[in-house]
Amino acid sequence: TEGLDLAYDSIAVGISEGITGMVKEPFKQANEDGLIGLASGTALGAAGVVVRPLEGMLGAVEKLAQGAEGEVRGRYRGYCGLRRPPRVDFHKEAVG
């Protein structure tokens, strides 16, 4: 489930960066290079609207694969629950 959560996060970040880049890039480039910067920033922002969500989708595939690998490796090694028994000392009525 951790891989799935990270995949959702990756997609969300890609979409949000694409949208904010559409606004931020023209202003950033215009401050640096004036009118020519505004034109190049608009082109970069428009490209980012396509590229950033695609990057997020590819990152999601990566995170899903890493999560699946972790599940498979854990089951192959015999992991099926807690790695150690619970500590008795943490119980409220335990003396010690």
mmCIF file of N, CA and C in Angstrom:
data_model
loop_
_atom_site.group_PDB
_atom_site.id
_atom_site.type_symbol
_atom_site.label_atom_id
_atom_site.label_comp_id
_atom_site.label_asym_id
_atom_site.label_seq_id
_atom_site.Cartn_x
_atom_site.Cartn_y
_atom_site.Cartn_z
ATOM 1 N N THR A 1 0.813 -1.208 0.000
ATOM 2 C CA THR A 1 0.000 0.000 0.000
ATOM 3 C C THR A 1 0.850 1.264 0.000
ATOM 4 N N GLU A 2 2.070 1.162 0.529
ATOM 5 C CA GLU A 2 2.943 2.331 0.536
ATOM 6 C C GLU A 2 3.318 2.731 -0.882
ATOM 7 N N GLY A 3 3.559 1.740 -1.741
ATOM 8 C CA GLY A 3 3.869 2.028 -3.139
ATOM 9 C C GLY A 3 2.725 2.718 -3.838
ATOM 10 N N LEU A 4 1.503 2.327 -3.504
ATOM 11 C CA LEU A 4 0.323 2.949 -4.105
ATOM 12 C C LEU A 4 0.178 4.400 -3.645
ATOM 13 N N ASP A 5 0.429 4.648 -2.365
ATOM 14 C CA ASP A 5 0.376 6.028 -1.858
ATOM 15 C C ASP A 5 1.433 6.906 -2.527
ATOM 16 N N LEU A 6 2.642 6.369 -2.662
ATOM 17 C CA LEU A 6 3.703 7.137 -3.316
ATOM 18 C C LEU A 6 3.389 7.369 -4.795
ATOM 19 N N ALA A 7 2.720 6.412 -5.420
ATOM 20 C CA ALA A 7 2.334 6.575 -6.822
ATOM 21 C C ALA A 7 1.323 7.704 -6.972
ATOM 22 N N TYR A 8 0.325 7.737 -6.090
ATOM 23 C CA TYR A 8 -0.657 8.834 -6.121
ATOM 24 C C TYR A 8 0.019 10.182 -5.903
ATOM 25 N N ASP A 9 0.955 10.222 -4.956
ATOM 26 C CA ASP A 9 1.683 11.466 -4.690
ATOM 27 C C ASP A 9 2.472 11.917 -5.917
ATOM 28 N N SER A 10 3.103 10.979 -6.590
ATOM 29 C CA SER A 10 3.896 11.308 -7.769
ATOM 30 C C SER A 10 3.033 11.897 -8.880
ATOM 31 N N ILE A 11 1.862 11.322 -9.082
ATOM 32 C CA ILE A 11 0.945 11.840 -10.101
ATOM 33 C C ILE A 11 0.471 13.240 -9.717
ATOM 34 N N ALA A 12 0.097 13.413 -8.449
ATOM 35 C CA ALA A 12 -0.397 14.715 -7.990
ATOM 36 C C ALA A 12 0.672 15.798 -8.124
ATOM 37 N N VAL A 13 1.895 15.471 -7.773
ATOM 38 C CA VAL A 13 2.983 16.441 -7.879
ATOM 39 C C VAL A 13 3.231 16.799 -9.342
ATOM 40 N N GLY A 14 3.193 15.805 -10.221
ATOM 41 C CA GLY A 14 3.400 16.071 -11.645
ATOM 42 C C GLY A 14 2.346 16.998 -12.220
ATOM 43 N N ILE A 15 1.100 16.765 -11.862
ATOM 44 C CA ILE A 15 0.015 17.610 -12.364
ATOM 45 C C ILE A 15 0.132 19.023 -11.798
ATOM 46 N N SER A 16 0.389 19.122 -10.492
ATOM 47 C CA SER A 16 0.468 20.458 -9.888
ATOM 48 C C SER A 16 1.675 21.241 -10.412
ATOM 49 N N GLU A 17 2.809 20.569 -10.637
ATOM 50 C CA GLU A 17 3.971 21.271 -11.188
ATOM 51 C C GLU A 17 3.718 21.726 -12.624
ATOM 52 N N GLY A 18 2.986 20.922 -13.375
ATOM 53 C CA GLY A 18 2.655 21.316 -14.740
ATOM 54 C C GLY A 18 1.778 22.549 -14.779
ATOM 55 N N ILE A 19 0.801 22.607 -13.899
ATOM 56 C CA ILE A 19 -0.119 23.754 -13.868
ATOM 57 C C ILE A 19 0.583 25.003 -13.346
ATOM 58 N N THR A 20 1.331 24.865 -12.256
ATOM 59 C CA THR A 20 2.009 26.047 -11.713
ATOM 60 C C THR A 20 3.124 26.528 -12.632
ATOM 61 N N GLY A 21 3.763 25.616 -13.358
ATOM 62 C CA GLY A 21 4.808 26.009 -14.301
ATOM 63 C C GLY A 21 4.259 26.838 -15.447
ATOM 64 N N MET A 22 3.004 26.608 -15.798
ATOM 65 C CA MET A 22 2.359 27.380 -16.867
ATOM 66 C C MET A 22 2.271 28.855 -16.491
ATOM 67 N N VAL A 23 2.169 29.126 -15.202
ATOM 68 C CA VAL A 23 2.079 30.510 -14.733
ATOM 69 C C VAL A 23 3.456 31.048 -14.336
ATOM 70 N N LYS A 24 4.238 30.232 -13.627
ATOM 71 C CA LYS A 24 5.512 30.701 -13.085
ATOM 72 C C LYS A 24 6.587 30.932 -14.147
ATOM 73 N N GLU A 25 6.706 30.022 -15.089
ATOM 74 C CA GLU A 25 7.787 30.113 -16.075
ATOM 75 C C GLU A 25 7.767 31.406 -16.895
ATOM 76 N N PRO A 26 6.619 31.835 -17.427
ATOM 77 C CA PRO A 26 6.648 33.093 -18.180
ATOM 78 C C PRO A 26 7.110 34.283 -17.343
ATOM 79 N N PHE A 27 6.646 34.364 -16.083
ATOM 80 C CA PHE A 27 7.067 35.472 -15.218
ATOM 81 C C PHE A 27 8.553 35.395 -14.898
ATOM 82 N N LYS A 28 9.018 34.184 -14.611
ATOM 83 C CA LYS A 28 10.434 34.007 -14.287
ATOM 84 C C LYS A 28 11.323 34.406 -15.473
ATOM 85 N N GLN A 29 10.983 33.917 -16.651
ATOM 86 C CA GLN A 29 11.781 34.221 -17.841
ATOM 87 C C GLN A 29 11.646 35.694 -18.241
ATOM 88 N N ALA A 30 10.478 36.280 -18.052
ATOM 89 C CA ALA A 30 10.282 37.694 -18.385
ATOM 90 C C ALA A 30 11.128 38.590 -17.484
ATOM 91 N N ASN A 31 11.255 38.217 -16.198
ATOM 92 C CA ASN A 31 12.095 38.995 -15.292
ATOM 93 C C ASN A 31 13.566 38.925 -15.689
ATOM 94 N N GLU A 32 13.967 37.795 -16.263
ATOM 95 C CA GLU A 32 15.367 37.636 -16.643
ATOM 96 C C GLU A 32 15.686 38.237 -18.010
ATOM 97 N N ASP A 33 14.782 38.035 -19.004
ATOM 98 C CA ASP A 33 15.111 38.403 -20.382
ATOM 99 C C ASP A 33 14.094 39.314 -21.053
ATOM 100 N N GLY A 34 13.161 39.853 -20.320
ATOM 101 C CA GLY A 34 12.196 40.778 -20.912
ATOM 102 C C GLY A 34 11.168 40.090 -21.790
ATOM 103 N N LEU A 35 10.851 40.713 -22.922
ATOM 104 C CA LEU A 35 9.804 40.225 -23.815
ATOM 105 C C LEU A 35 10.170 38.877 -24.443
ATOM 106 N N ILE A 36 11.432 38.721 -24.796
ATOM 107 C CA ILE A 36 11.880 37.433 -25.347
ATOM 108 C C ILE A 36 11.769 36.343 -24.286
ATOM 109 N N GLY A 37 12.091 36.688 -23.060
ATOM 110 C CA GLY A 37 11.952 35.739 -21.953
ATOM 111 C C GLY A 37 10.505 35.355 -21.718
ATOM 112 N N LEU A 38 9.599 36.322 -21.887
ATOM 113 C CA LEU A 38 8.181 36.020 -21.735
ATOM 114 C C LEU A 38 7.738 34.983 -22.769
ATOM 115 N N ALA A 39 8.194 35.149 -24.005
ATOM 116 C CA ALA A 39 7.843 34.193 -25.064
ATOM 117 C C ALA A 39 8.433 32.816 -24.784
ATOM 118 N N SER A 40 9.702 32.779 -24.391
ATOM 119 C CA SER A 40 10.323 31.480 -24.117
ATOM 120 C C SER A 40 9.732 30.850 -22.856
ATOM 121 N N GLY A 41 9.395 31.659 -21.867
ATOM 122 C CA GLY A 41 8.760 31.142 -20.654
ATOM 123 C C GLY A 41 7.382 30.568 -20.926
ATOM 124 N N THR A 42 6.656 31.215 -21.834
ATOM 125 C CA THR A 42 5.338 30.690 -22.208
ATOM 126 C C THR A 42 5.490 29.338 -22.906
ATOM 127 N N ALA A 43 6.497 29.220 -23.765
ATOM 128 C CA ALA A 43 6.739 27.943 -24.442
ATOM 129 C C ALA A 43 7.158 26.864 -23.447
ATOM 130 N N LEU A 44 8.027 27.220 -22.513
ATOM 131 C CA LEU A 44 8.439 26.257 -21.492
ATOM 132 C C LEU A 44 7.262 25.841 -20.610
ATOM 133 N N GLY A 45 6.430 26.798 -20.231
ATOM 134 C CA GLY A 45 5.259 26.492 -19.416
ATOM 135 C C GLY A 45 4.281 25.585 -20.141
ATOM 136 N N ALA A 46 4.072 25.846 -21.434
ATOM 137 C CA ALA A 46 3.162 25.007 -22.223
ATOM 138 C C ALA A 46 3.716 23.594 -22.366
ATOM 139 N N ALA A 47 5.015 23.479 -22.553
ATOM 140 C CA ALA A 47 5.625 22.146 -22.640
ATOM 141 C C ALA A 47 5.528 21.425 -21.296
ATOM 142 N N GLY A 48 5.667 22.176 -20.213
ATOM 143 C CA GLY A 48 5.579 21.582 -18.881
ATOM 144 C C GLY A 48 4.209 21.026 -18.553
ATOM 145 N N VAL A 49 3.173 21.604 -19.147
ATOM 146 C CA VAL A 49 1.813 21.103 -18.916
ATOM 147 C C VAL A 49 1.694 19.671 -19.436
ATOM 148 N N VAL A 50 2.438 19.354 -20.476
ATOM 149 C CA VAL A 50 2.403 17.995 -21.034
ATOM 150 C C VAL A 50 3.440 17.105 -20.352
ATOM 151 N N VAL A 51 4.645 17.633 -20.180
ATOM 152 C CA VAL A 51 5.759 16.817 -19.724
ATOM 153 C C VAL A 51 5.672 16.481 -18.239
ATOM 154 N N ARG A 52 5.308 17.433 -17.393
ATOM 155 C CA ARG A 52 5.286 17.185 -15.946
ATOM 156 C C ARG A 52 4.283 16.104 -15.538
ATOM 157 N N PRO A 53 3.046 16.115 -16.028
ATOM 158 C CA PRO A 53 2.153 15.000 -15.681
ATOM 159 C C PRO A 53 2.658 13.653 -16.213
ATOM 160 N N LEU A 54 3.282 13.659 -17.387
ATOM 161 C CA LEU A 54 3.864 12.426 -17.922
ATOM 162 C C LEU A 54 4.979 11.925 -17.008
ATOM 163 N N GLU A 55 5.788 12.862 -16.532
ATOM 164 C CA GLU A 55 6.843 12.515 -15.581
ATOM 165 C C GLU A 55 6.237 11.929 -14.304
ATOM 166 N N GLY A 56 5.132 12.498 -13.845
ATOM 167 C CA GLY A 56 4.449 11.972 -12.668
ATOM 168 C C GLY A 56 3.909 10.573 -12.882
ATOM 169 N N MET A 57 3.380 10.314 -14.077
ATOM 170 C CA MET A 57 2.866 8.978 -14.384
ATOM 171 C C MET A 57 4.001 7.954 -14.409
ATOM 172 N N LEU A 58 5.128 8.317 -15.005
ATOM 173 C CA LEU A 58 6.270 7.401 -15.026
ATOM 174 C C LEU A 58 6.816 7.165 -13.614
ATOM 175 N N GLY A 59 6.810 8.216 -12.805
ATOM 176 C CA GLY A 59 7.217 8.059 -11.407
ATOM 177 C C GLY A 59 6.260 7.152 -10.649
ATOM 178 N N ALA A 60 4.969 7.227 -10.982
ATOM 179 C CA ALA A 60 3.982 6.361 -10.338
ATOM 180 C C ALA A 60 4.235 4.900 -10.681
ATOM 181 N N VAL A 61 4.558 4.640 -11.931
ATOM 182 C CA VAL A 61 4.872 3.265 -12.344
ATOM 183 C C VAL A 61 6.094 2.767 -11.570
ATOM 184 N N GLU A 62 7.082 3.642 -11.416
ATOM 185 C CA GLU A 62 8.288 3.274 -10.676
ATOM 186 C C GLU A 62 7.953 2.929 -9.227
ATOM 187 N N LYS A 63 7.145 3.762 -8.577
ATOM 188 C CA LYS A 63 6.809 3.534 -7.168
ATOM 189 C C LYS A 63 5.962 2.276 -6.989
ATOM 190 N N LEU A 64 5.052 2.024 -7.930
ATOM 191 C CA LEU A 64 4.263 0.792 -7.863
ATOM 192 C C LEU A 64 5.153 -0.435 -8.010
ATOM 193 N N ALA A 65 6.121 -0.356 -8.922
ATOM 194 C CA ALA A 65 7.041 -1.478 -9.123
ATOM 195 C C ALA A 65 7.904 -1.704 -7.880
ATOM 196 N N GLN A 66 8.354 -0.628 -7.258
ATOM 197 C CA GLN A 66 9.163 -0.764 -6.050
ATOM 198 C C GLN A 66 8.337 -1.378 -4.914
ATOM 199 N N GLY A 67 7.078 -0.966 -4.802
ATOM 200 C CA GLY A 67 6.210 -1.538 -3.777
ATOM 201 C C GLY A 67 5.942 -3.009 -4.021
ATOM 202 N N ALA A 68 5.705 -3.383 -5.270
ATOM 203 C CA ALA A 68 5.483 -4.793 -5.609
ATOM 204 C C ALA A 68 6.734 -5.616 -5.332
ATOM 205 N N GLU A 69 7.894 -5.057 -5.668
ATOM 206 C CA GLU A 69 9.149 -5.757 -5.405
ATOM 207 C C GLU A 69 9.330 -5.991 -3.904
ATOM 208 N N GLY A 70 9.018 -4.980 -3.103
ATOM 209 C CA GLY A 70 9.133 -5.125 -1.659
ATOM 210 C C GLY A 70 8.213 -6.202 -1.117
ATOM 211 N N GLU A 71 6.998 -6.268 -1.643
ATOM 212 C CA GLU A 71 6.058 -7.304 -1.210
ATOM 213 C C GLU A 71 6.572 -8.691 -1.579
ATOM 214 N N VAL A 72 7.040 -8.834 -2.807
ATOM 215 C CA VAL A 72 7.518 -10.137 -3.267
ATOM 216 C C VAL A 72 8.745 -10.568 -2.480
ATOM 217 N N ARG A 73 9.689 -9.662 -2.290
ATOM 218 C CA ARG A 73 10.898 -10.001 -1.534
ATOM 219 C C ARG A 73 10.560 -10.359 -0.098
ATOM 220 N N GLY A 74 9.615 -9.637 0.498
ATOM 221 C CA GLY A 74 9.227 -9.936 1.875
ATOM 222 C C GLY A 74 8.595 -11.306 2.002
ATOM 223 N N ARG A 75 7.750 -11.670 1.086
ATOM 224 C CA ARG A 75 7.102 -12.980 1.142
ATOM 225 C C ARG A 75 8.090 -14.097 0.819
ATOM 226 N N TYR A 76 9.018 -13.814 -0.074
ATOM 227 C CA TYR A 76 10.026 -14.818 -0.430
ATOM 228 C C TYR A 76 10.904 -15.143 0.776
ATOM 229 N N ARG A 77 11.197 -14.152 1.581
ATOM 230 C CA ARG A 77 12.048 -14.349 2.760
ATOM 231 C C ARG A 77 11.271 -14.864 3.960
ATOM 232 N N GLY A 78 9.970 -15.030 3.814
ATOM 233 C CA GLY A 78 9.167 -15.585 4.898
ATOM 234 C C GLY A 78 8.593 -14.543 5.835
ATOM 235 N N TYR A 79 8.642 -13.298 5.478
ATOM 236 C CA TYR A 79 8.071 -12.246 6.321
ATOM 237 C C TYR A 79 6.560 -12.275 6.186
ATOM 238 N N CYS A 80 5.876 -12.426 7.300
ATOM 239 C CA CYS A 80 4.417 -12.481 7.237
ATOM 240 C C CYS A 80 3.771 -11.762 8.417
ATOM 241 N N GLY A 81 4.417 -10.793 8.981
ATOM 242 C CA GLY A 81 3.827 -10.079 10.103
ATOM 243 C C GLY A 81 4.886 -9.314 10.864
ATOM 244 N N LEU A 82 4.770 -9.350 12.190
ATOM 245 C CA LEU A 82 5.728 -8.643 13.036
ATOM 246 C C LEU A 82 7.115 -9.248 12.900
ATOM 247 N N ARG A 83 8.122 -8.421 12.974
ATOM 248 C CA ARG A 83 9.494 -8.911 12.856
ATOM 249 C C ARG A 83 10.024 -9.415 14.192
ATOM 250 N N ARG A 84 9.430 -8.995 15.258
ATOM 251 C CA ARG A 84 9.824 -9.463 16.588
ATOM 252 C C ARG A 84 8.582 -9.491 17.462
ATOM 253 N N PRO A 85 8.606 -10.249 18.524
ATOM 254 C CA PRO A 85 7.436 -10.243 19.414
ATOM 255 C C PRO A 85 7.307 -8.905 20.127
ATOM 256 N N PRO A 86 6.095 -8.521 20.538
ATOM 257 C CA PRO A 86 5.924 -7.249 21.248
ATOM 258 C C PRO A 86 6.679 -7.247 22.579
ATOM 259 N N ARG A 87 7.120 -6.081 22.993
ATOM 260 C CA ARG A 87 7.848 -5.944 24.255
ATOM 261 C C ARG A 87 6.860 -5.925 25.410
ATOM 262 N N VAL A 88 7.136 -6.749 26.387
ATOM 263 C CA VAL A 88 6.258 -6.839 27.547
ATOM 264 C C VAL A 88 6.408 -5.601 28.416
ATOM 265 N N ASP A 89 7.580 -4.999 28.437
ATOM 266 C CA ASP A 89 7.854 -3.862 29.321
ATOM 267 C C ASP A 89 6.986 -2.653 29.011
ATOM 268 N N PHE A 90 6.397 -2.579 27.859
ATOM 269 C CA PHE A 90 5.588 -1.433 27.501
ATOM 270 C C PHE A 90 4.154 -1.528 28.018
ATOM 271 N N HIS A 91 3.796 -2.653 28.580
ATOM 272 C CA HIS A 91 2.453 -2.813 29.110
ATOM 273 C C HIS A 91 2.320 -2.017 30.394
ATOM 274 N N LYS A 92 1.152 -1.410 30.641
ATOM 275 C CA LYS A 92 0.943 -0.516 31.791
ATOM 276 C C LYS A 92 1.137 -1.249 33.130
ATOM 277 N N GLU A 93 0.712 -2.494 33.202
ATOM 278 C CA GLU A 93 0.757 -3.208 34.470
ATOM 279 C C GLU A 93 2.044 -4.010 34.640
ATOM 280 N N ALA A 94 2.949 -3.925 33.714
ATOM 281 C CA ALA A 94 4.195 -4.699 33.812
ATOM 282 C C ALA A 94 5.092 -4.102 34.877
ATOM 283 N N VAL A 95 5.716 -4.945 35.655
ATOM 284 C CA VAL A 95 6.626 -4.510 36.707
ATOM 285 C C VAL A 95 8.044 -4.577 36.156
ATOM 286 N N GLY A 96 8.832 -3.532 36.412
ATOM 287 C CA GLY A 96 10.202 -3.610 35.925
ATOM 288 C C GLY A 96 10.887 -2.359 35.763
#
